[in-house]
Amino acid sequence: MRAAYAATQSADDPLDGLTVGDLEVPDAPAGFRRVRVVASCLNHHDLWSLKGVGLPEDSLPMVLGCDAAGVDDDGNEVIVHGVVSSPDWRGDETLDPRRSLLSERHPGTMADYVWVPERNLVPKPAELTFEEAACLPTAWLTAYRMLFTVSPAAPGSTVLVQGAGGGVATALIALAAAAGFRVWATSRSEEKRRRSLDLGAEQVFDAGARLPERVDVVFDSVGEATWAHSLKSLVPGGTVVTCGATSGPAPSADLNRVFFLQLRVLGSTMGTREELQRLTRFLVATGVRPVIDTVLPLDDAAQGFRRMLDGEVFGKIVFRH
């Protein structure tokens, strides 16, 4: 089976361990269904795996990828939900202490085939292409949950999206604008700020810039580099929703500001199968579609990983199988 996989790991040169080649077809656990992958999608999670974060060395070689859209053995077009909960878990699978993502314990999606629990398959709407559908299970689902499940803000509120250009950030801008939020965004790149306006942002700012007024909610997936600005940007009683820390996980907490202004810090990670299904319906109803930076053949996966590592991406990188 052809796959893009982590053969070795290196914090200094993560791409050195990325290999595209043939692997033996794995034995699927009982109750897992096979999906022929048509398109998969790249996430920072895949780079972290190559760096040795979250993926034990004794699990190598490991097929990378959390996201996929394809066709199951019954001929159904499906989207693969990447959160694998315990077999006996009931309820919100993101709260299962033993949950994992595809490519952590089970082989990921960057292969000719992927095997997942049947409950992890969501029907792909005919209105979405396979490439668009492959963008949804991680970045777009994360953004959907942050915006509509975790955040206390209602449409009409002013929200700030930090780090425009990344997959979660572009999804947040597009979803929030379509839902009637007043969306502001930041980026160090003038080009990414301009493209954020095209996505529906009302105003854009350089990273760390003083805002015209404070906002109700800040969505932050960047971490250390933006955290102080995120807290300073909030109205009293405002909320920062965090889903990641690509620039580092340990900023100053600034507790004096948090308690004096009664700020709230809410964590959010991935999303549920039900939320993924609602996300597909939202896209069909609104006409919003994932922003795709590049579509590459799986054989050229290294080019996509390099773009992400160099920070050149606006939207999602998709691999066609």
XYZ file of C-alpha atoms in Angstrom:
321
model
C 0.000 0.000 0.000
C 1.366 3.419 -0.965
C 1.612 5.828 1.947
C 3.296 8.974 3.259
C 4.700 7.973 6.622
C 7.083 8.890 9.422
C 10.059 6.548 9.120
C 12.267 8.446 11.576
C 11.908 11.559 13.744
C 13.999 14.688 14.217
C 13.184 17.893 16.065
C 15.781 19.778 13.992
C 15.036 18.310 10.552
C 11.546 16.781 10.655
C 11.264 16.338 6.885
C 14.242 13.973 6.909
C 11.977 11.241 8.277
C 9.127 11.753 5.812
C 8.920 8.866 3.341
C 6.494 8.170 0.504
C 6.548 4.517 -0.460
C 4.989 1.103 0.024
C 3.998 -0.288 3.402
C 2.389 -3.581 4.286
C -1.383 -3.383 4.602
C -2.131 -3.297 8.345
C -4.458 -5.678 10.145
C -7.582 -3.681 10.907
C -9.093 -3.950 14.408
C -12.501 -5.577 14.697
C -15.329 -3.249 13.707
C -13.155 -0.980 11.565
C -14.272 -0.111 8.022
C -11.991 0.383 5.023
C -12.060 3.629 3.046
C -10.310 4.160 -0.259
C -8.789 7.602 0.212
C -9.382 10.085 -2.610
C -7.938 13.139 -0.843
C -6.143 13.778 2.445
C -5.069 16.995 4.124
C -1.958 18.240 5.916
C -2.002 19.616 9.468
C 0.601 20.859 11.937
C -0.067 17.630 13.827
C 1.789 15.798 11.041
C 4.861 18.012 11.452
C 4.789 17.476 15.229
C 4.721 13.704 14.625
C 7.842 13.988 12.461
C 9.474 16.047 15.218
C 8.774 13.304 17.758
C 6.009 15.119 19.636
C 3.035 12.943 20.590
C 4.160 9.935 18.535
C 6.398 7.408 20.336
C 9.418 6.227 18.394
C 8.399 2.607 18.886
C 5.236 3.295 16.839
C 7.272 3.955 13.682
C 6.765 3.603 10.816
C 3.447 5.450 11.154
C 1.214 6.561 8.291
C 0.603 10.290 8.739
C -2.626 12.228 8.319
C -5.764 12.896 10.376
C -8.061 14.029 7.538
C -9.531 12.216 4.558
C -12.427 11.977 2.166
C -12.997 8.896 0.084
C -15.218 5.945 -0.762
C -16.051 3.047 1.540
C -16.360 -0.562 0.420
C -20.100 -0.110 -0.146
C -19.482 2.709 -2.616
C -20.538 5.520 -0.263
C -18.700 8.854 -0.470
C -17.586 9.627 3.081
C -15.588 12.006 5.243
C -13.365 10.426 7.886
C -13.720 11.803 11.406
C -10.202 11.677 12.851
C -10.984 11.442 16.595
C -10.951 7.775 17.622
C -12.642 7.253 20.977
C -12.636 4.143 23.157
C -15.019 1.423 21.928
C -17.201 1.750 25.050
C -17.157 5.567 25.195
C -20.489 7.381 24.961
C -20.994 11.111 24.515
C -18.558 13.818 23.427
C -15.576 11.880 22.091
C -13.201 14.845 22.608
C -13.640 14.334 26.383
C -12.623 10.668 26.323
C -9.311 10.478 28.278
C -8.253 7.537 26.074
C -9.122 9.116 22.741
C -6.531 9.455 20.012
C -6.238 10.937 16.556
C -5.583 8.920 13.449
C -1.795 8.612 12.961
C -1.189 8.333 16.717
C -2.235 4.750 17.561
C -3.864 3.789 14.278
C -2.401 4.375 10.790
C -3.394 7.734 9.337
C -5.049 8.916 6.163
C -2.102 9.649 3.838
C -2.336 6.255 2.172
C -4.293 4.421 -0.489
C -6.602 3.110 2.245
C -7.452 3.957 5.834
C -9.343 1.826 8.373
C -11.567 3.538 10.945
C -14.451 2.628 13.266
C -17.746 2.718 11.387
C -18.981 5.469 13.713
C -16.164 7.682 12.348
C -17.668 7.902 8.862
C -19.769 10.923 7.898
C -21.613 11.127 4.552
C -19.921 13.510 2.114
C -22.418 15.949 0.617
C -22.462 15.892 -3.169
C -22.010 19.673 -3.122
C -18.471 19.336 -1.705
C -15.535 18.075 -3.741
C -13.315 15.396 -2.225
C -10.558 18.011 -1.839
C -12.883 20.394 0.023
C -14.262 17.598 2.206
C -10.742 16.452 3.151
C -10.076 19.880 4.706
C -12.847 19.566 7.269
C -12.070 16.951 9.967
C -9.273 18.811 11.780
C -8.898 22.544 11.039
C -12.440 23.345 9.976
C -14.023 21.157 12.633
C -11.790 22.744 15.268
C -12.878 26.210 14.113
C -16.555 25.205 14.053
C -16.429 23.931 17.643
C -14.509 26.987 18.863
C -17.003 29.352 17.273
C -20.364 27.644 17.787
C -19.890 25.316 20.793
C -17.211 26.785 23.078
C -17.325 30.555 22.480
C -20.012 32.486 24.397
C -20.263 35.174 21.698
C -23.369 35.458 19.525
C -23.602 36.691 15.919
C -23.133 40.447 15.834
C -20.335 40.265 18.398
C -16.844 41.481 17.531
C -14.267 38.689 17.437
C -10.539 38.693 16.733
C -8.771 35.861 14.917
C -5.044 35.681 15.573
C -2.587 34.432 12.954
C -4.613 34.669 9.761
C -3.384 32.273 7.101
C -3.348 29.005 9.017
C -6.033 26.400 8.449
C -7.950 27.035 11.690
C -7.676 30.815 11.357
C -8.936 30.926 7.766
C -11.801 28.614 8.729
C -12.715 30.850 11.680
C -12.792 33.965 9.506
C -14.966 32.364 6.827
C -17.368 30.652 9.235
C -17.739 33.654 11.543
C -18.332 36.084 8.678
C -20.964 33.788 7.165
C -22.699 33.507 10.559
C -22.952 37.277 11.042
C -20.065 38.012 13.392
C -17.989 41.179 13.083
C -14.605 39.642 12.307
C -11.179 41.203 12.786
C -7.942 39.369 12.035
C -4.199 39.772 12.520
C -1.187 38.616 10.532
C 2.434 39.600 10.080
C 1.947 39.231 6.311
C 0.373 42.021 4.283
C -0.702 39.475 1.673
C -2.438 37.312 4.274
C -4.185 40.361 5.719
C -5.484 41.257 2.252
C -6.735 37.745 1.635
C -8.446 37.748 5.037
C -10.537 40.698 3.865
C -11.563 38.643 0.841
C -12.672 35.860 3.216
C -15.011 38.193 5.074
C -12.933 39.939 7.736
C -14.165 43.484 8.335
C -10.769 44.806 9.451
C -7.231 43.405 9.522
C -4.206 44.413 11.564
C -0.515 43.704 11.828
C 0.370 41.166 14.518
C 0.369 42.839 17.939
C -1.170 46.096 16.681
C -3.343 48.232 18.943
C -6.984 47.728 18.006
C -9.560 50.534 17.569
C -11.612 48.982 20.359
C -11.603 45.851 22.456
C -13.333 42.698 21.283
C -15.712 40.191 22.864
C -13.779 37.039 21.988
C -10.274 36.279 20.723
C -9.577 33.004 18.916
C -5.933 32.061 19.413
C -4.170 29.031 17.957
C -0.702 30.629 18.002
C 0.209 30.598 21.705
C 3.226 32.400 23.131
C 3.696 34.887 20.279
C 0.148 36.275 20.488
C -1.064 35.486 24.008
C -0.310 38.857 25.630
C -1.974 40.672 22.743
C -4.995 38.361 22.951
C -5.575 39.183 26.627
C -5.039 42.924 26.101
C -7.535 42.926 23.229
C -10.502 41.728 25.319
C -13.314 43.765 26.834
C -13.786 43.273 30.597
C -15.471 39.909 30.985
C -14.262 38.853 27.537
C -13.081 35.417 26.490
C -10.071 33.953 24.748
C -10.651 30.558 23.126
C -7.443 28.622 22.540
C -7.012 25.487 20.461
C -3.254 25.293 19.992
C 0.176 26.757 20.552
C 2.179 26.604 17.343
C 4.612 29.254 18.640
C 4.994 27.705 22.109
C 2.763 26.544 24.994
C 4.012 28.581 27.951
C 3.330 32.347 27.717
C 3.019 34.545 30.782
C -0.427 33.888 32.231
C -0.813 37.602 33.182
C -3.069 36.561 36.048
C -3.506 40.124 37.332
C -5.204 41.068 34.070
C -7.239 37.858 33.996
C -8.762 38.197 37.462
C -9.034 41.996 37.586
C -10.906 42.177 34.250
C -12.700 38.867 34.906
C -11.476 37.371 31.666
C -12.251 33.802 30.690
C -9.832 31.352 29.077
C -11.504 28.410 27.355
C -9.753 25.465 25.741
C -11.093 23.687 22.693
C -9.835 20.702 20.749
C -11.067 19.103 17.527
C -14.790 18.280 17.567
C -17.388 15.534 17.592
C -18.819 13.492 14.741
C -22.123 15.332 15.198
C -20.363 18.703 14.917
C -18.594 17.512 11.751
C -21.945 16.571 10.250
C -23.423 19.962 11.199
C -20.390 21.663 9.675
C -21.038 19.968 6.333
C -24.655 21.148 6.442
C -23.539 24.687 7.272
C -21.222 24.757 4.251
C -23.939 23.453 1.938
C -26.462 26.001 3.254
C -24.153 29.044 3.138
C -21.973 28.273 0.126
C -18.816 28.728 2.234
C -15.995 26.470 1.112
C -12.599 25.626 2.615
C -9.693 27.755 1.474
C -7.218 25.491 -0.334
C -3.645 26.693 -0.645
C -2.291 23.879 -2.811
C -3.377 20.503 -4.206
C -0.514 18.053 -4.767
C -0.236 14.381 -5.678
C 0.511 12.244 -2.642
C 3.842 11.328 -4.253
C 4.826 15.012 -3.890
C 3.855 15.208 -0.218
C 7.293 16.551 0.734
C 6.556 19.773 -1.181
C 3.447 20.362 0.926
C 5.234 19.616 4.189
C 7.978 22.066 3.198
C 5.424 24.828 2.490
C 3.894 24.348 5.926
C 7.265 24.200 7.662
C 8.307 27.451 5.955
C 5.057 29.212 6.923
C 4.069 29.935 3.332
C 0.538 28.561 3.612
C -2.802 30.359 3.344
C -5.503 27.772 3.873
C -5.089 24.025 3.533
C -2.650 21.781 1.678
C -4.435 18.815 0.109
C -2.977 15.609 -1.286
C -4.768 13.880 -4.137
C -4.484 10.072 -4.027
